[in-house]
Amino acid sequence: MKIGDILINRGDKKSFQINEISGVAFCGKNEGKTLLITAGVHGGEYVGIETCMRLTGELEPERMYGNVVICPVLNKDGFLHGVKQICTVDGKNLNREFPGDKDGTFTQKIAYDVEKYLYTLADFIVDLHGGDMNEKLIPLIFFPYDAGEKMREYVGDIAGRMNVYFRVGSYADNGLYSYAAKKNIPAMLYERGGHGIWSESDVIAEKEDLYKLMEILGIIREGYDISVNKSQKEIIKAEYVGADSDGFWYPYFTVGDNVKEGELLGIVKNMDGIVVQMVRAKFDGIILYYTLSLGVRKNDTLMAYGREI
């Protein structure tokens, strides 16, 4: 296997660095598919980052049928500076910069290199996220709903075998996973954890799902249970609510709560204590994630809720 000009021989494990991207590649002793696992697109989403670190110490290429490439922290600047969502070098959100630009800003160049050097390797991509430092979230997977029926059914079926509460059909097109799907690379975005912490139980659960994913792809053959998760629900309609202005955010519901159409989900007050935004449910649904921060800026995501099929 080659990543750029870096050669990894069969049965070997090798760390690599290409510009700002670093990771660990496992080249299986036997032929098979290549799985790309990315995390740390947002530096404060820690469960995926720690899960990747654990996997880099556990995988055994001599027992693998195919390859696994792991990039634990794509946004190292955001991770080391402890900021939510952005890279401090240029103030950009990496997950909003695909396709990238080789002549662009710091973050845009990272997005370009992900596409140039990592997309080209992958038979499947899973991008690990979670609620950021200011978010609470229920474990879920976003999968491409607008990249053709074949892609939707294939990735949706895989997502349906993971140990999360919901799989959410997404129409996004400028994120790491969603742009990959537009390029006809099967991909999904896995969300677990949040509010600036990680737990051992979350890391164990996420790692278990990644081993299941490798089993599904035939990369490992360890007998993991890859049956359909019958308790998981599919969301085909979701609403993402943004702040109309800077202010104070007061949510009235938490993740997993059921809400009714017209119900007041939360309010935003300005610096004078006057209510400037009332968030009401547009349809019956369930809260998927919301912002914990008291202070919000204009266009910050306040809450997301969805409706099951």
PDB file of C-alpha atoms in Angstrom:
ATOM      1  CA  MET A   1       0.000   0.000   0.000  1.00  0.00           C
ATOM      2  CA  LYS A   2       1.186   3.532  -0.769  1.00  0.00           C
ATOM      3  CA  ILE A   3       0.147   6.805   0.860  1.00  0.00           C
ATOM      4  CA  GLY A   4       1.615   9.462  -1.352  1.00  0.00           C
ATOM      5  CA  ASP A   5       5.230   8.329  -1.741  1.00  0.00           C
ATOM      6  CA  ILE A   6       5.194   6.313   1.493  1.00  0.00           C
ATOM      7  CA  LEU A   7       5.257   2.547   0.976  1.00  0.00           C
ATOM      8  CA  ILE A   8       3.833   0.155   3.560  1.00  0.00           C
ATOM      9  CA  ASN A   9       4.608  -3.497   2.920  1.00  0.00           C
ATOM     10  CA  ARG A  10       2.180  -6.326   3.478  1.00  0.00           C
ATOM     11  CA  GLY A  11       1.956  -7.321   7.130  1.00  0.00           C
ATOM     12  CA  ASP A  12       3.476  -4.027   8.294  1.00  0.00           C
ATOM     13  CA  LYS A  13       2.374  -1.117  10.454  1.00  0.00           C
ATOM     14  CA  LYS A  14       3.832   2.315   9.734  1.00  0.00           C
ATOM     15  CA  SER A  15       3.306   5.851  11.010  1.00  0.00           C
ATOM     16  CA  PHE A  16       3.161   8.506   8.298  1.00  0.00           C
ATOM     17  CA  GLN A  17       3.156  12.280   7.900  1.00  0.00           C
ATOM     18  CA  ILE A  18       2.010  14.159   4.795  1.00  0.00           C
ATOM     19  CA  ASN A  19       2.071  17.916   5.281  1.00  0.00           C
ATOM     20  CA  GLU A  20      -0.274  18.530   8.255  1.00  0.00           C
ATOM     21  CA  ILE A  21      -1.822  15.056   8.151  1.00  0.00           C
ATOM     22  CA  SER A  22      -0.415  12.294  10.322  1.00  0.00           C
ATOM     23  CA  GLY A  23      -1.617   8.797  11.004  1.00  0.00           C
ATOM     24  CA  VAL A  24      -0.874   5.105  11.225  1.00  0.00           C
ATOM     25  CA  ALA A  25      -1.299   2.653   8.354  1.00  0.00           C
ATOM     26  CA  PHE A  26      -1.839  -1.082   8.765  1.00  0.00           C
ATOM     27  CA  CYS A  27      -1.197  -3.041   5.593  1.00  0.00           C
ATOM     28  CA  GLY A  28      -2.765  -6.456   5.979  1.00  0.00           C
ATOM     29  CA  LYS A  29      -0.823  -9.595   5.211  1.00  0.00           C
ATOM     30  CA  ASN A  30      -3.715 -10.656   2.995  1.00  0.00           C
ATOM     31  CA  GLU A  31      -5.484  -8.717   0.226  1.00  0.00           C
ATOM     32  CA  GLY A  32      -8.765  -7.005   0.913  1.00  0.00           C
ATOM     33  CA  LYS A  33     -10.528  -3.669   1.265  1.00  0.00           C
ATOM     34  CA  THR A  34      -9.123  -0.479   2.758  1.00  0.00           C
ATOM     35  CA  LEU A  35     -10.891   1.291   5.626  1.00  0.00           C
ATOM     36  CA  LEU A  36     -10.040   4.905   6.416  1.00  0.00           C
ATOM     37  CA  ILE A  37     -10.830   6.030   9.981  1.00  0.00           C
ATOM     38  CA  THR A  38     -10.542   9.752  10.726  1.00  0.00           C
ATOM     39  CA  ALA A  39     -11.118  11.712  13.925  1.00  0.00           C
ATOM     40  CA  GLY A  40     -10.303  15.082  15.407  1.00  0.00           C
ATOM     41  CA  VAL A  41     -11.779  17.100  12.558  1.00  0.00           C
ATOM     42  CA  HIS A  42     -13.148  19.053  15.511  1.00  0.00           C
ATOM     43  CA  GLY A  43     -10.456  19.157  18.192  1.00  0.00           C
ATOM     44  CA  GLY A  44     -12.815  18.974  21.172  1.00  0.00           C
ATOM     45  CA  GLU A  45     -14.641  15.787  20.157  1.00  0.00           C
ATOM     46  CA  TYR A  46     -12.603  13.424  22.242  1.00  0.00           C
ATOM     47  CA  VAL A  47     -14.237   9.982  22.137  1.00  0.00           C
ATOM     48  CA  GLY A  48     -13.273   9.378  18.511  1.00  0.00           C
ATOM     49  CA  ILE A  49      -9.743  10.649  19.077  1.00  0.00           C
ATOM     50  CA  GLU A  50      -9.125   8.352  22.041  1.00  0.00           C
ATOM     51  CA  THR A  51     -10.764   5.430  20.226  1.00  0.00           C
ATOM     52  CA  CYS A  52      -8.357   5.898  17.322  1.00  0.00           C
ATOM     53  CA  MET A  53      -5.402   5.998  19.692  1.00  0.00           C
ATOM     54  CA  ARG A  54      -6.507   2.693  21.231  1.00  0.00           C
ATOM     55  CA  LEU A  55      -6.910   1.061  17.815  1.00  0.00           C
ATOM     56  CA  THR A  56      -3.438   2.081  16.691  1.00  0.00           C
ATOM     57  CA  GLY A  57      -2.049   0.016  19.555  1.00  0.00           C
ATOM     58  CA  GLU A  58      -4.280  -3.002  19.003  1.00  0.00           C
ATOM     59  CA  LEU A  59      -4.593  -3.817  15.304  1.00  0.00           C
ATOM     60  CA  GLU A  60      -2.433  -6.671  13.997  1.00  0.00           C
ATOM     61  CA  PRO A  61      -1.728  -6.375  10.254  1.00  0.00           C
ATOM     62  CA  GLU A  62      -0.494  -9.959   9.992  1.00  0.00           C
ATOM     63  CA  ARG A  63      -4.060 -11.099  10.793  1.00  0.00           C
ATOM     64  CA  MET A  64      -5.816  -8.646   8.476  1.00  0.00           C
ATOM     65  CA  TYR A  65      -7.373  -9.094   5.033  1.00  0.00           C
ATOM     66  CA  GLY A  66      -6.913  -5.614   3.650  1.00  0.00           C
ATOM     67  CA  ASN A  67      -5.786  -2.336   5.143  1.00  0.00           C
ATOM     68  CA  VAL A  68      -6.748   0.174   7.817  1.00  0.00           C
ATOM     69  CA  VAL A  69      -5.545   3.775   7.806  1.00  0.00           C
ATOM     70  CA  ILE A  70      -6.152   5.761  11.007  1.00  0.00           C
ATOM     71  CA  CYS A  71      -5.783   9.533  11.403  1.00  0.00           C
ATOM     72  CA  PRO A  72      -6.590  10.240  15.068  1.00  0.00           C
ATOM     73  CA  VAL A  73      -6.355  14.066  15.012  1.00  0.00           C
ATOM     74  CA  LEU A  74      -6.816  15.849  11.689  1.00  0.00           C
ATOM     75  CA  ASN A  75      -7.203  19.254  13.327  1.00  0.00           C
ATOM     76  CA  LYS A  76      -4.200  19.198  15.663  1.00  0.00           C
ATOM     77  CA  ASP A  77      -4.312  22.969  16.157  1.00  0.00           C
ATOM     78  CA  GLY A  78      -7.880  22.888  17.448  1.00  0.00           C
ATOM     79  CA  PHE A  79      -7.143  19.860  19.623  1.00  0.00           C
ATOM     80  CA  LEU A  80      -4.053  21.327  21.270  1.00  0.00           C
ATOM     81  CA  HIS A  81      -5.607  24.765  21.762  1.00  0.00           C
ATOM     82  CA  GLY A  82      -8.790  23.286  23.228  1.00  0.00           C
ATOM     83  CA  VAL A  83     -11.191  25.154  20.950  1.00  0.00           C
ATOM     84  CA  LYS A  84     -14.525  24.040  19.593  1.00  0.00           C
ATOM     85  CA  GLN A  85     -14.947  23.194  15.908  1.00  0.00           C
ATOM     86  CA  ILE A  86     -12.407  25.537  14.316  1.00  0.00           C
ATOM     87  CA  CYS A  87      -8.686  25.713  13.610  1.00  0.00           C
ATOM     88  CA  THR A  88      -7.222  28.810  15.256  1.00  0.00           C
ATOM     89  CA  VAL A  89      -4.748  29.414  12.408  1.00  0.00           C
ATOM     90  CA  ASP A  90      -7.462  30.640  10.040  1.00  0.00           C
ATOM     91  CA  GLY A  91     -10.682  30.383  12.068  1.00  0.00           C
ATOM     92  CA  LYS A  92     -12.190  27.810   9.700  1.00  0.00           C
ATOM     93  CA  ASN A  93     -14.172  24.655  10.396  1.00  0.00           C
ATOM     94  CA  LEU A  94     -12.447  21.784   8.568  1.00  0.00           C
ATOM     95  CA  ASN A  95     -15.742  19.956   8.170  1.00  0.00           C
ATOM     96  CA  ARG A  96     -17.092  22.855   6.077  1.00  0.00           C
ATOM     97  CA  GLU A  97     -14.114  23.129   3.716  1.00  0.00           C
ATOM     98  CA  PHE A  98     -14.524  20.197   1.340  1.00  0.00           C
ATOM     99  CA  PRO A  99     -13.479  20.158  -1.405  1.00  0.00           C
ATOM    100  CA  GLY A 100     -10.268  21.771  -0.240  1.00  0.00           C
ATOM    101  CA  ASP A 101      -7.903  24.123  -1.998  1.00  0.00           C
ATOM    102  CA  LYS A 102      -4.188  23.428  -2.438  1.00  0.00           C
ATOM    103  CA  ASP A 103      -3.547  27.186  -2.626  1.00  0.00           C
ATOM    104  CA  GLY A 104      -6.053  28.105   0.091  1.00  0.00           C
ATOM    105  CA  THR A 105      -5.824  28.743   3.804  1.00  0.00           C
ATOM    106  CA  PHE A 106      -4.265  26.366   6.340  1.00  0.00           C
ATOM    107  CA  THR A 107      -7.522  24.439   6.879  1.00  0.00           C
ATOM    108  CA  GLN A 108      -8.435  24.367   3.195  1.00  0.00           C
ATOM    109  CA  LYS A 109      -5.053  22.804   2.431  1.00  0.00           C
ATOM    110  CA  ILE A 110      -5.727  20.030   4.962  1.00  0.00           C
ATOM    111  CA  ALA A 111      -9.057  19.292   3.280  1.00  0.00           C
ATOM    112  CA  TYR A 112      -7.304  19.193  -0.096  1.00  0.00           C
ATOM    113  CA  ASP A 113      -4.687  16.742   1.202  1.00  0.00           C
ATOM    114  CA  VAL A 114      -7.352  14.496   2.754  1.00  0.00           C
ATOM    115  CA  GLU A 115      -8.998  14.201  -0.640  1.00  0.00           C
ATOM    116  CA  LYS A 116      -5.730  13.806  -2.572  1.00  0.00           C
ATOM    117  CA  TYR A 117      -3.935  11.325  -0.338  1.00  0.00           C
ATOM    118  CA  LEU A 118      -6.626   9.563   1.728  1.00  0.00           C
ATOM    119  CA  TYR A 119      -9.817   9.434  -0.351  1.00  0.00           C
ATOM    120  CA  THR A 120      -7.909   7.666  -3.099  1.00  0.00           C
ATOM    121  CA  LEU A 121      -7.047   4.776  -0.756  1.00  0.00           C
ATOM    122  CA  ALA A 122     -10.437   4.122   0.719  1.00  0.00           C
ATOM    123  CA  ASP A 123     -13.109   1.553  -0.001  1.00  0.00           C
ATOM    124  CA  PHE A 124     -14.980   2.901   3.037  1.00  0.00           C
ATOM    125  CA  ILE A 125     -14.565   5.955   5.275  1.00  0.00           C
ATOM    126  CA  VAL A 126     -15.819   6.476   8.809  1.00  0.00           C
ATOM    127  CA  ASP A 127     -15.315   9.940  10.268  1.00  0.00           C
ATOM    128  CA  LEU A 128     -15.568   9.970  14.072  1.00  0.00           C
ATOM    129  CA  HIS A 129     -17.257  12.947  15.717  1.00  0.00           C
ATOM    130  CA  GLY A 130     -19.242  13.676  18.871  1.00  0.00           C
ATOM    131  CA  GLY A 131     -20.886  16.513  20.667  1.00  0.00           C
ATOM    132  CA  ASP A 132     -18.249  19.243  20.903  1.00  0.00           C
ATOM    133  CA  MET A 133     -17.273  20.976  24.161  1.00  0.00           C
ATOM    134  CA  ASN A 134     -20.536  22.900  24.087  1.00  0.00           C
ATOM    135  CA  GLU A 135     -22.858  20.110  22.934  1.00  0.00           C
ATOM    136  CA  LYS A 136     -24.777  17.168  24.346  1.00  0.00           C
ATOM    137  CA  LEU A 137     -25.600  14.375  21.939  1.00  0.00           C
ATOM    138  CA  ILE A 138     -27.219  10.964  21.705  1.00  0.00           C
ATOM    139  CA  PRO A 139     -25.058   8.359  19.893  1.00  0.00           C
ATOM    140  CA  LEU A 140     -25.980   8.316  16.206  1.00  0.00           C
ATOM    141  CA  ILE A 141     -24.657   7.924  12.672  1.00  0.00           C
ATOM    142  CA  PHE A 142     -25.177  10.261   9.747  1.00  0.00           C
ATOM    143  CA  PHE A 143     -25.240   8.485   6.398  1.00  0.00           C
ATOM    144  CA  PRO A 144     -25.568   9.910   2.860  1.00  0.00           C
ATOM    145  CA  TYR A 145     -29.174  10.211   1.746  1.00  0.00           C
ATOM    146  CA  ASP A 146     -28.565  12.209  -1.397  1.00  0.00           C
ATOM    147  CA  ALA A 147     -25.715  10.308  -3.073  1.00  0.00           C
ATOM    148  CA  GLY A 148     -27.825   7.808  -4.980  1.00  0.00           C
ATOM    149  CA  GLU A 149     -29.977   4.867  -3.961  1.00  0.00           C
ATOM    150  CA  LYS A 150     -27.131   2.331  -4.081  1.00  0.00           C
ATOM    151  CA  MET A 151     -24.927   4.402  -1.758  1.00  0.00           C
ATOM    152  CA  ARG A 152     -27.818   5.187   0.590  1.00  0.00           C
ATOM    153  CA  GLU A 153     -28.807   1.537   0.942  1.00  0.00           C
ATOM    154  CA  TYR A 154     -25.248   0.203   1.285  1.00  0.00           C
ATOM    155  CA  VAL A 155     -24.080   2.669   3.936  1.00  0.00           C
ATOM    156  CA  GLY A 156     -27.479   2.712   5.626  1.00  0.00           C
ATOM    157  CA  ASP A 157     -27.338  -1.063   6.021  1.00  0.00           C
ATOM    158  CA  ILE A 158     -23.877  -0.874   7.608  1.00  0.00           C
ATOM    159  CA  ALA A 159     -24.962   1.970   9.904  1.00  0.00           C
ATOM    160  CA  GLY A 160     -27.943  -0.163  10.925  1.00  0.00           C
ATOM    161  CA  ARG A 161     -25.583  -2.752  12.406  1.00  0.00           C
ATOM    162  CA  MET A 162     -23.813  -0.328  14.721  1.00  0.00           C
ATOM    163  CA  ASN A 163     -24.630   0.096  18.424  1.00  0.00           C
ATOM    164  CA  VAL A 164     -26.117   3.603  18.241  1.00  0.00           C
ATOM    165  CA  TYR A 165     -29.646   4.839  18.815  1.00  0.00           C
ATOM    166  CA  PHE A 166     -30.267   6.432  15.427  1.00  0.00           C
ATOM    167  CA  ARG A 167     -29.062   6.515  11.854  1.00  0.00           C
ATOM    168  CA  VAL A 168     -29.844   9.874  10.288  1.00  0.00           C
ATOM    169  CA  GLY A 169     -30.194  10.451   6.561  1.00  0.00           C
ATOM    170  CA  SER A 170     -28.071  13.485   5.724  1.00  0.00           C
ATOM    171  CA  TYR A 171     -28.114  15.826   2.743  1.00  0.00           C
ATOM    172  CA  ALA A 172     -24.855  17.598   3.627  1.00  0.00           C
ATOM    173  CA  ASP A 173     -22.226  17.787   0.896  1.00  0.00           C
ATOM    174  CA  ASN A 174     -19.219  19.778   2.174  1.00  0.00           C
ATOM    175  CA  GLY A 175     -17.985  17.632   5.064  1.00  0.00           C
ATOM    176  CA  LEU A 176     -15.246  15.010   5.052  1.00  0.00           C
ATOM    177  CA  TYR A 177     -17.643  12.081   4.883  1.00  0.00           C
ATOM    178  CA  SER A 178     -20.391  13.714   2.826  1.00  0.00           C
ATOM    179  CA  TYR A 179     -18.065  15.000   0.123  1.00  0.00           C
ATOM    180  CA  ALA A 180     -16.469  11.549  -0.060  1.00  0.00           C
ATOM    181  CA  ALA A 181     -19.937  10.087  -0.699  1.00  0.00           C
ATOM    182  CA  LYS A 182     -20.412  12.617  -3.501  1.00  0.00           C
ATOM    183  CA  LYS A 183     -17.164  11.258  -4.960  1.00  0.00           C
ATOM    184  CA  ASN A 184     -18.728   7.773  -4.838  1.00  0.00           C
ATOM    185  CA  ILE A 185     -16.754   6.586  -1.803  1.00  0.00           C
ATOM    186  CA  PRO A 186     -18.996   4.890   0.787  1.00  0.00           C
ATOM    187  CA  ALA A 187     -18.735   6.879   4.010  1.00  0.00           C
ATOM    188  CA  MET A 188     -20.531   7.679   7.256  1.00  0.00           C
ATOM    189  CA  LEU A 189     -20.146  10.048  10.179  1.00  0.00           C
ATOM    190  CA  TYR A 190     -20.238   8.373  13.592  1.00  0.00           C
ATOM    191  CA  GLU A 191     -21.171  10.539  16.617  1.00  0.00           C
ATOM    192  CA  ARG A 192     -20.637   9.604  20.267  1.00  0.00           C
ATOM    193  CA  GLY A 193     -19.794  11.586  23.417  1.00  0.00           C
ATOM    194  CA  GLY A 194     -19.722  15.310  24.046  1.00  0.00           C
ATOM    195  CA  HIS A 195     -19.480  18.334  26.351  1.00  0.00           C
ATOM    196  CA  GLY A 196     -15.694  18.310  26.510  1.00  0.00           C
ATOM    197  CA  ILE A 197     -15.232  14.906  28.128  1.00  0.00           C
ATOM    198  CA  TRP A 198     -14.709  11.293  27.136  1.00  0.00           C
ATOM    199  CA  SER A 199     -15.581   8.170  29.060  1.00  0.00           C
ATOM    200  CA  GLU A 200     -14.168   4.678  29.076  1.00  0.00           C
ATOM    201  CA  SER A 201     -17.603   3.243  28.310  1.00  0.00           C
ATOM    202  CA  ASP A 202     -18.022   5.454  25.227  1.00  0.00           C
ATOM    203  CA  VAL A 203     -14.570   4.563  23.914  1.00  0.00           C
ATOM    204  CA  ILE A 204     -15.213   0.843  24.428  1.00  0.00           C
ATOM    205  CA  ALA A 205     -18.592   1.049  22.670  1.00  0.00           C
ATOM    206  CA  GLU A 206     -17.199   3.008  19.726  1.00  0.00           C
ATOM    207  CA  LYS A 207     -14.184   0.730  19.368  1.00  0.00           C
ATOM    208  CA  GLU A 208     -16.477  -2.298  19.358  1.00  0.00           C
ATOM    209  CA  ASP A 209     -18.443  -0.774  16.486  1.00  0.00           C
ATOM    210  CA  LEU A 210     -15.274  -0.124  14.501  1.00  0.00           C
ATOM    211  CA  TYR A 211     -14.256  -3.749  14.915  1.00  0.00           C
ATOM    212  CA  LYS A 212     -17.733  -4.697  13.684  1.00  0.00           C
ATOM    213  CA  LEU A 213     -17.212  -2.430  10.682  1.00  0.00           C
ATOM    214  CA  MET A 214     -13.901  -4.169   9.904  1.00  0.00           C
ATOM    215  CA  GLU A 215     -15.681  -7.510  10.193  1.00  0.00           C
ATOM    216  CA  ILE A 216     -18.408  -6.365   7.780  1.00  0.00           C
ATOM    217  CA  LEU A 217     -15.768  -5.232   5.283  1.00  0.00           C
ATOM    218  CA  GLY A 218     -13.920  -8.546   5.639  1.00  0.00           C
ATOM    219  CA  ILE A 219     -10.742  -6.907   6.959  1.00  0.00           C
ATOM    220  CA  ILE A 220     -10.835  -8.957  10.143  1.00  0.00           C
ATOM    221  CA  ARG A 221     -12.452 -12.347  10.677  1.00  0.00           C
ATOM    222  CA  GLU A 222     -12.852 -12.538  14.414  1.00  0.00           C
ATOM    223  CA  GLY A 223     -16.539 -13.437  14.642  1.00  0.00           C
ATOM    224  CA  TYR A 224     -17.914 -10.084  15.812  1.00  0.00           C
ATOM    225  CA  ASP A 225     -21.715  -9.894  15.877  1.00  0.00           C
ATOM    226  CA  ILE A 226     -22.647  -7.905  12.771  1.00  0.00           C
ATOM    227  CA  SER A 227     -26.366  -8.570  12.847  1.00  0.00           C
ATOM    228  CA  VAL A 228     -28.862  -5.752  12.358  1.00  0.00           C
ATOM    229  CA  ASN A 229     -29.470  -3.610  15.457  1.00  0.00           C
ATOM    230  CA  LYS A 230     -33.239  -4.016  15.689  1.00  0.00           C
ATOM    231  CA  SER A 231     -33.583  -1.331  18.364  1.00  0.00           C
ATOM    232  CA  GLN A 232     -31.960   1.349  16.190  1.00  0.00           C
ATOM    233  CA  LYS A 233     -34.285   3.854  14.484  1.00  0.00           C
ATOM    234  CA  GLU A 234     -33.873   5.669  11.179  1.00  0.00           C
ATOM    235  CA  ILE A 235     -34.383   9.411  10.958  1.00  0.00           C
ATOM    236  CA  ILE A 236     -35.263  10.694   7.505  1.00  0.00           C
ATOM    237  CA  LYS A 237     -36.251  14.241   8.417  1.00  0.00           C
ATOM    238  CA  ALA A 238     -34.117  16.415  10.684  1.00  0.00           C
ATOM    239  CA  GLU A 239     -34.199  20.091  11.624  1.00  0.00           C
ATOM    240  CA  TYR A 240     -31.029  21.978  12.561  1.00  0.00           C
ATOM    241  CA  VAL A 241     -31.781  25.202  14.413  1.00  0.00           C
ATOM    242  CA  GLY A 242     -29.281  28.079  14.367  1.00  0.00           C
ATOM    243  CA  ALA A 243     -29.112  31.190  16.513  1.00  0.00           C
ATOM    244  CA  ASP A 244     -30.538  34.297  14.852  1.00  0.00           C
ATOM    245  CA  SER A 245     -28.229  36.537  16.868  1.00  0.00           C
ATOM    246  CA  ASP A 246     -25.670  36.610  19.677  1.00  0.00           C
ATOM    247  CA  GLY A 247     -27.186  36.062  23.100  1.00  0.00           C
ATOM    248  CA  PHE A 248     -28.105  33.724  25.959  1.00  0.00           C
ATOM    249  CA  TRP A 249     -29.485  30.270  25.093  1.00  0.00           C
ATOM    250  CA  TYR A 250     -32.010  28.497  27.337  1.00  0.00           C
ATOM    251  CA  PRO A 251     -32.963  24.997  26.075  1.00  0.00           C
ATOM    252  CA  TYR A 252     -36.082  23.378  27.503  1.00  0.00           C
ATOM    253  CA  PHE A 253     -35.372  19.772  26.466  1.00  0.00           C
ATOM    254  CA  THR A 254     -32.470  17.329  26.531  1.00  0.00           C
ATOM    255  CA  VAL A 255     -31.289  14.605  24.162  1.00  0.00           C
ATOM    256  CA  GLY A 256     -33.713  11.745  23.680  1.00  0.00           C
ATOM    257  CA  ASP A 257     -36.741  13.811  24.668  1.00  0.00           C
ATOM    258  CA  ASN A 258     -39.805  13.553  22.454  1.00  0.00           C
ATOM    259  CA  VAL A 259     -41.291  16.865  21.332  1.00  0.00           C
ATOM    260  CA  LYS A 260     -44.563  17.825  19.681  1.00  0.00           C
ATOM    261  CA  GLU A 261     -45.146  20.118  16.736  1.00  0.00           C
ATOM    262  CA  GLY A 262     -45.438  23.713  17.962  1.00  0.00           C
ATOM    263  CA  GLU A 263     -43.837  22.973  21.335  1.00  0.00           C
ATOM    264  CA  LEU A 264     -41.371  25.572  22.649  1.00  0.00           C
ATOM    265  CA  LEU A 265     -37.907  23.989  22.604  1.00  0.00           C
ATOM    266  CA  GLY A 266     -35.919  26.906  23.954  1.00  0.00           C
ATOM    267  CA  ILE A 267     -35.371  30.655  23.829  1.00  0.00           C
ATOM    268  CA  VAL A 268     -32.546  33.090  23.132  1.00  0.00           C
ATOM    269  CA  LYS A 269     -32.293  36.358  25.082  1.00  0.00           C
ATOM    270  CA  ASN A 270     -30.170  39.368  24.196  1.00  0.00           C
ATOM    271  CA  MET A 271     -27.783  41.139  26.566  1.00  0.00           C
ATOM    272  CA  ASP A 272     -30.687  43.155  27.958  1.00  0.00           C
ATOM    273  CA  GLY A 273     -32.554  39.998  28.928  1.00  0.00           C
ATOM    274  CA  ILE A 274     -35.173  40.401  26.208  1.00  0.00           C
ATOM    275  CA  VAL A 275     -36.315  37.275  24.351  1.00  0.00           C
ATOM    276  CA  VAL A 276     -35.194  37.640  20.738  1.00  0.00           C
ATOM    277  CA  GLN A 277     -35.776  34.097  19.472  1.00  0.00           C
ATOM    278  CA  MET A 278     -38.295  31.414  20.350  1.00  0.00           C
ATOM    279  CA  VAL A 279     -37.499  27.970  18.979  1.00  0.00           C
ATOM    280  CA  ARG A 280     -40.601  25.871  18.330  1.00  0.00           C
ATOM    281  CA  ALA A 281     -40.766  22.354  16.934  1.00  0.00           C
ATOM    282  CA  LYS A 282     -41.819  22.275  13.300  1.00  0.00           C
ATOM    283  CA  PHE A 283     -42.938  18.650  13.614  1.00  0.00           C
ATOM    284  CA  ASP A 284     -43.186  15.823  16.139  1.00  0.00           C
ATOM    285  CA  GLY A 285     -39.725  14.420  16.761  1.00  0.00           C
ATOM    286  CA  ILE A 286     -36.902  13.548  19.127  1.00  0.00           C
ATOM    287  CA  ILE A 287     -33.988  15.718  20.307  1.00  0.00           C
ATOM    288  CA  LEU A 288     -30.715  14.456  18.791  1.00  0.00           C
ATOM    289  CA  TYR A 289     -28.305  17.058  20.167  1.00  0.00           C
ATOM    290  CA  TYR A 290     -28.256  20.581  21.533  1.00  0.00           C
ATOM    291  CA  THR A 291     -25.887  23.316  22.649  1.00  0.00           C
ATOM    292  CA  LEU A 292     -25.088  23.427  26.355  1.00  0.00           C
ATOM    293  CA  SER A 293     -23.458  26.859  26.279  1.00  0.00           C
ATOM    294  CA  LEU A 294     -25.266  29.750  27.896  1.00  0.00           C
ATOM    295  CA  GLY A 295     -23.607  32.149  25.477  1.00  0.00           C
ATOM    296  CA  VAL A 296     -24.112  31.649  21.741  1.00  0.00           C
ATOM    297  CA  ARG A 297     -23.105  33.549  18.644  1.00  0.00           C
ATOM    298  CA  LYS A 298     -25.200  34.240  15.593  1.00  0.00           C
ATOM    299  CA  ASN A 299     -25.529  31.107  13.407  1.00  0.00           C
ATOM    300  CA  ASP A 300     -24.308  28.743  16.154  1.00  0.00           C
ATOM    301  CA  THR A 301     -26.287  25.504  16.154  1.00  0.00           C
ATOM    302  CA  LEU A 302     -28.739  25.532  19.051  1.00  0.00           C
ATOM    303  CA  MET A 303     -30.448  22.204  18.630  1.00  0.00           C
ATOM    304  CA  ALA A 304     -31.213  19.370  16.205  1.00  0.00           C
ATOM    305  CA  TYR A 305     -34.254  17.138  16.260  1.00  0.00           C
ATOM    306  CA  GLY A 306     -35.558  14.515  13.887  1.00  0.00           C
ATOM    307  CA  ARG A 307     -38.489  12.339  12.991  1.00  0.00           C
ATOM    308  CA  GLU A 308     -38.362   8.561  12.668  1.00  0.00           C
ATOM    309  CA  ILE A 309     -39.665   6.724   9.625  1.00  0.00           C
TER     310      ILE A 309
END
